[in-house]
Short mmCIF file of C-alpha atoms and ligand atoms in Angstrom, two decimals:
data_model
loop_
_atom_site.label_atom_id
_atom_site.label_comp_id
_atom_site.label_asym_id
_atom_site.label_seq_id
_atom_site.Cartn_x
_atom_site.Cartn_y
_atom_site.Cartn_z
CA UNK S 1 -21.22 -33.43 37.22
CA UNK S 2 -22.04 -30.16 35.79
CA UNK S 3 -23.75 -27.07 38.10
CA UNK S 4 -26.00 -24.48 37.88
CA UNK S 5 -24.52 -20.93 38.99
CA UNK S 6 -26.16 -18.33 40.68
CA UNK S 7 -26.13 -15.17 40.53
CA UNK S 8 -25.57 -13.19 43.93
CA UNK S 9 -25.71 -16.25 45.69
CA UNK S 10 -22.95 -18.94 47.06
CA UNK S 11 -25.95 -21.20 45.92
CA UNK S 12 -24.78 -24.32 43.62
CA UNK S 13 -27.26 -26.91 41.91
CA UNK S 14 -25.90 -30.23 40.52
CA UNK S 15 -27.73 -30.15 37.07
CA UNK S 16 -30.33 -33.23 36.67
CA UNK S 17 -31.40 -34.09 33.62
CA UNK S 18 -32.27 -30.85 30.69
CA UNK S 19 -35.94 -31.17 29.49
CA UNK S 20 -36.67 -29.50 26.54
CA UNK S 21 -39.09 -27.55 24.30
CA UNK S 22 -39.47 -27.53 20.96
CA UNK S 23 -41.77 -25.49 18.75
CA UNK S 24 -42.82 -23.47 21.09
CA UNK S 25 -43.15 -19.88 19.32
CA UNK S 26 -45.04 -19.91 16.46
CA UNK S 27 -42.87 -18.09 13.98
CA UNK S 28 -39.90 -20.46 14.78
CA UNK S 29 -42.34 -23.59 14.02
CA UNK S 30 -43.50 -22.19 10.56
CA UNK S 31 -39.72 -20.59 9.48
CA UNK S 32 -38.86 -24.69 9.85
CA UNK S 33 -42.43 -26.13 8.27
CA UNK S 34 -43.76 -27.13 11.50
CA UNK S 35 -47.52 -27.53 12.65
CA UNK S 36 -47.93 -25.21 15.78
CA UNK S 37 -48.08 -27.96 18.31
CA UNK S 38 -51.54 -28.47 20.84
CA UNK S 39 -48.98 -29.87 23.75
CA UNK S 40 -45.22 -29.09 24.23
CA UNK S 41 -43.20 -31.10 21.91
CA UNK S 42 -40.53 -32.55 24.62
CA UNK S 43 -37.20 -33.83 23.95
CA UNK S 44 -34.04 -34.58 26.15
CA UNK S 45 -30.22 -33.35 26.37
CA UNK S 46 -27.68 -34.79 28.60
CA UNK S 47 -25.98 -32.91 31.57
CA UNK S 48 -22.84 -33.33 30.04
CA UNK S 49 -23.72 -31.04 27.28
CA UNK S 50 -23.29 -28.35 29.06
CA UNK S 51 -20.72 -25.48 28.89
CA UNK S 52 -21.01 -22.14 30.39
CA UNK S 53 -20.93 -18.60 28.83
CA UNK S 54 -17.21 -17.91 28.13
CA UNK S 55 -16.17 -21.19 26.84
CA UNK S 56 -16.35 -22.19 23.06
CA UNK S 57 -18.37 -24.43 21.02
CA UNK S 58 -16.65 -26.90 19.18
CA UNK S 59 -18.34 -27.85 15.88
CA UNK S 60 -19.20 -31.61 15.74
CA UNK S 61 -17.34 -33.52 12.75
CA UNK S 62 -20.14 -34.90 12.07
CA UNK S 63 -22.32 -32.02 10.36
CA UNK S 64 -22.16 -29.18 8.62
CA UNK S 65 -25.27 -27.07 9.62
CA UNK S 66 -25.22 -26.32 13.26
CA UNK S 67 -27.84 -23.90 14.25
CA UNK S 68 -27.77 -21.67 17.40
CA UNK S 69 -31.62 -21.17 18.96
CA UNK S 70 -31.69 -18.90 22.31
CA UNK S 71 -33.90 -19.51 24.90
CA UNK S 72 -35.43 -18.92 28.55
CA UNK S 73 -34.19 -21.76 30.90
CA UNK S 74 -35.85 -22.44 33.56
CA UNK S 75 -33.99 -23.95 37.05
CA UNK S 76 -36.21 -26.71 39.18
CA UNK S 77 -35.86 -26.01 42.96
CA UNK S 78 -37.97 -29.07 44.22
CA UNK S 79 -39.14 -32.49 43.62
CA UNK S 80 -42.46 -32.39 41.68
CA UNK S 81 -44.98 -34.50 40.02
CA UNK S 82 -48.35 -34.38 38.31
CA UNK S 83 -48.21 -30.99 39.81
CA UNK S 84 -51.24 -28.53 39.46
CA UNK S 85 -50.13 -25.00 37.66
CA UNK S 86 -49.48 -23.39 41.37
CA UNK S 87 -47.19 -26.18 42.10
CA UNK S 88 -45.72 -26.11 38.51
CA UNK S 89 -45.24 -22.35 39.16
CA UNK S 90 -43.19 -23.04 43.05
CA UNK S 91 -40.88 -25.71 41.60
CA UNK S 92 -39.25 -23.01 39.35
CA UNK S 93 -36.48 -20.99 41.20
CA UNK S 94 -34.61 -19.74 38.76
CA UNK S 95 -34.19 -18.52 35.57
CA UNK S 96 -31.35 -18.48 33.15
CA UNK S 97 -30.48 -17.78 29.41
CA UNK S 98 -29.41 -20.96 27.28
CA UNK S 99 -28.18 -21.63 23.86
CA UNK S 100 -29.85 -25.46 22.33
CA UNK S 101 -27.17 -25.66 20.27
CA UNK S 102 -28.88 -28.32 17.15
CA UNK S 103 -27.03 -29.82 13.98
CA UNK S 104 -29.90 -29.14 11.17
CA UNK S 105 -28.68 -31.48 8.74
CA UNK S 106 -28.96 -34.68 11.23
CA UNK S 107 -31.72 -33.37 12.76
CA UNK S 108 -33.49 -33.37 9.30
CA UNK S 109 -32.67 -36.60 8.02
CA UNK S 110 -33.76 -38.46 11.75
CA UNK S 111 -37.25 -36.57 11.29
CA UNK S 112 -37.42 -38.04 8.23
CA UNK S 113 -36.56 -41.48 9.38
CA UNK S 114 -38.89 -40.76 12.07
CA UNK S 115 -36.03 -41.57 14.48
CA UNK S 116 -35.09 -39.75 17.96
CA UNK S 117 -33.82 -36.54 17.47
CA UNK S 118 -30.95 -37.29 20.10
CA UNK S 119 -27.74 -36.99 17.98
CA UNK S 120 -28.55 -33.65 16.74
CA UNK S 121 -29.09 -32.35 20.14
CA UNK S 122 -27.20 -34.39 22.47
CA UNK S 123 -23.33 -33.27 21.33
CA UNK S 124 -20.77 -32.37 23.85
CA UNK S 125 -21.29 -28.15 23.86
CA UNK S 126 -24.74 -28.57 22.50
CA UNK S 127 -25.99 -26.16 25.74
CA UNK S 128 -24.16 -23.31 26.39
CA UNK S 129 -25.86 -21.68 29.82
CA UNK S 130 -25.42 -18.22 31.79
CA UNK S 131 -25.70 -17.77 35.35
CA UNK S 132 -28.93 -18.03 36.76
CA UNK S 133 -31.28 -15.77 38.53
CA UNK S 134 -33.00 -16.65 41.46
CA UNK S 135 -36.94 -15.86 41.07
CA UNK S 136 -36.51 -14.22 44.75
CA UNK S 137 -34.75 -11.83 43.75
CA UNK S 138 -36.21 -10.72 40.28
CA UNK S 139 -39.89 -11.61 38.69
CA UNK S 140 -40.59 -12.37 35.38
CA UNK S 141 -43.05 -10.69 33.39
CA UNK S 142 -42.45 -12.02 30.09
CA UNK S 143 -42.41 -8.91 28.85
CA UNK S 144 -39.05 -9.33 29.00
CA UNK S 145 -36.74 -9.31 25.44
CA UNK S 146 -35.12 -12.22 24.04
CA UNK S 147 -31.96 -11.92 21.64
CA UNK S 148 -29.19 -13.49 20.18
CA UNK S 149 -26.61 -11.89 17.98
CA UNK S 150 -23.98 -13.56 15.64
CA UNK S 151 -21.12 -11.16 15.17
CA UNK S 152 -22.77 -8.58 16.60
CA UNK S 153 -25.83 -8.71 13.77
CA UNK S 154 -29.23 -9.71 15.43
CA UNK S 155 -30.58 -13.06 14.42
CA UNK S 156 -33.46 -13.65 16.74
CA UNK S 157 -35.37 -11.13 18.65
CA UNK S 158 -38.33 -11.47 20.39
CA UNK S 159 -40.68 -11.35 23.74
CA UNK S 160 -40.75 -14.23 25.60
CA UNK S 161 -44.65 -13.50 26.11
CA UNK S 162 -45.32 -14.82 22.38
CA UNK S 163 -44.32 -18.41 23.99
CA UNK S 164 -47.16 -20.41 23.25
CA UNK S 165 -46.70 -22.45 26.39
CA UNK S 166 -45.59 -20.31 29.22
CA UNK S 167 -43.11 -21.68 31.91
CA UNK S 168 -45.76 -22.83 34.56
CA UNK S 169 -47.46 -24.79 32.01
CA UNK S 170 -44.46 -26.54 30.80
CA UNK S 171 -43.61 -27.63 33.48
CA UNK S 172 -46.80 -28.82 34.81
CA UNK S 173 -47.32 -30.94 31.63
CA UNK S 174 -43.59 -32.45 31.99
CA UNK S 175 -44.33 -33.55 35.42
CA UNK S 176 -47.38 -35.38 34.33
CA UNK S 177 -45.02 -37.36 32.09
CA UNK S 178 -41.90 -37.89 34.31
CA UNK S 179 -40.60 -36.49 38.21
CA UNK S 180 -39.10 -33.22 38.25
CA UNK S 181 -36.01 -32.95 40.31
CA UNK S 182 -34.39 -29.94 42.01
CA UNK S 183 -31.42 -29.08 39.76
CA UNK S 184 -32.99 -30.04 36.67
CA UNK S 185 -33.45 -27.39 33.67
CA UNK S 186 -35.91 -26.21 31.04
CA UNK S 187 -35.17 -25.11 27.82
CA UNK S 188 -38.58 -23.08 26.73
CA UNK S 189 -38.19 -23.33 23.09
CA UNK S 190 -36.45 -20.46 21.02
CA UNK S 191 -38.53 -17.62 18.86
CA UNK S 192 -37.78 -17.45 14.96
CA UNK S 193 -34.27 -16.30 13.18
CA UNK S 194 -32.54 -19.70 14.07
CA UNK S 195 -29.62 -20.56 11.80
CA UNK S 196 -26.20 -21.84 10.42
CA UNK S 197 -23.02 -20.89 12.55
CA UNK S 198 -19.69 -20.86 11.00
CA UNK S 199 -16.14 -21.60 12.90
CA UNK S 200 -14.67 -18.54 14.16
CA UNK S 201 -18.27 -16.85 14.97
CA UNK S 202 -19.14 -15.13 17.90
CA UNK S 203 -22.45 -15.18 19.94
CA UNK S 204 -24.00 -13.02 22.21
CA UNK S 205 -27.64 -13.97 23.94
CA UNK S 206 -29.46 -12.23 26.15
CA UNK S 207 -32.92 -12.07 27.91
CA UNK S 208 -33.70 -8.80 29.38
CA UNK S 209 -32.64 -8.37 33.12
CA UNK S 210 -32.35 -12.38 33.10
CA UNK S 211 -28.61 -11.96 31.83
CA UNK S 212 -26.15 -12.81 29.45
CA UNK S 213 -24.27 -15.61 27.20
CA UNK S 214 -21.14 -15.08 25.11
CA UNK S 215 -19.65 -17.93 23.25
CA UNK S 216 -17.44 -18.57 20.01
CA UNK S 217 -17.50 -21.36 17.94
CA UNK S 218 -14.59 -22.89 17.35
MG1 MG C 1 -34.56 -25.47 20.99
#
């Protein structure tokens, strides 16, 4: 079972299941010829995905055109469904920074197919997470910056305030789908500059006083 770390806090969450968002900045939908979407486009990744910042990425055998896409994750505290947007707001309790690590090339071909997206997202590594923050101890504004740098260039900027769903309302509209369960995450969907990682790079993410992810890929 993989956990959730906080920061500051002896804290531990056994990680549920990892709900998440795609298309949800406008930029990043048009760079990859998507319609901006009129609900959250949802889609799943396993617990067992999950490595923390420090450890490496290995690339999958199977493709050649692993993108890395940054983004606000979001840490369930409590059980919730069909909640209303104060409830969907209380069931958050943390906040962390994620990478949705996503093999282009298969991801392509299944949208194509019209299939699942699951074995482009799904891989062993495919989300790399920092420690979290507990929302007691720091508020987000969403003015806050998000970034991710490859080799220390900057591929993706932006402020998490140009989400066109905004955490509350994610999460109210997953739990009118499906029960949200303390330890489960949200990834929010990741702004525009997505792209190719080669073996041997390094990345750096970070959301403004939300913290930090380093990882290589290897
Ligand atoms: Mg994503």
């Amino acid at each position: 079972m993989k956990t959730v770390i906080i920061r500051n806090s002896t804290l531990q969450f056994t990680v549920g299941k990892i709900v998440c968002v795609g298309r949800n900045y406008a930029e990043h939908a048009k760079e990859l010829g998507n319609e901006i979407p009129e609900k959250p486009v949802l889609f799943l990744k396993p617990s067992s995905a999950i490595i923390y910042s420090g450890a490496k990425i290995i690339y999958p055998a199977f493709s050649k055109d692993m993108h890395h896409e940054i983004e606000l994750v979001l840490l369930i505290g409590k059980t919730v469904k069909n909640a209303s947007i104060t409830e969907a707001e209380d069931a958050i309790t943390g906040y962390g920074v994620g990478l949705d690590m996503t093999l282009r090339d298969i991801q392509n071909d299944l949208k194509k197919k019209g299939h699942p997206w699951t074995i482009a997202k799904c891989f062993d590594n495919s989300a790399v997470v920092s420690d979290f923050v507990l929302k007691s101890d720091y508020k987000l504004s969403l003015d806050e910056e998000i970034s991710l740098s490859v080799n220390g260039l900057v591929r993706q900027k932006e402020k998490l305030n140009r989400m066109l769903f905004h955490p509350a309302e994610i999460v109210e509209y997953i739990s009118s789908l499906m029960t949200l369960e303390e330890g489960d995450l949200v990834f929010t969907g990741t702004p525009a500059g997505v792209g190719k990682v080669q073996v041997g790079d390094r990345l750096a993410g970070e959301i403004q006083n939300i913290g930090k992810l380093e990882t290589a890929v290897n």
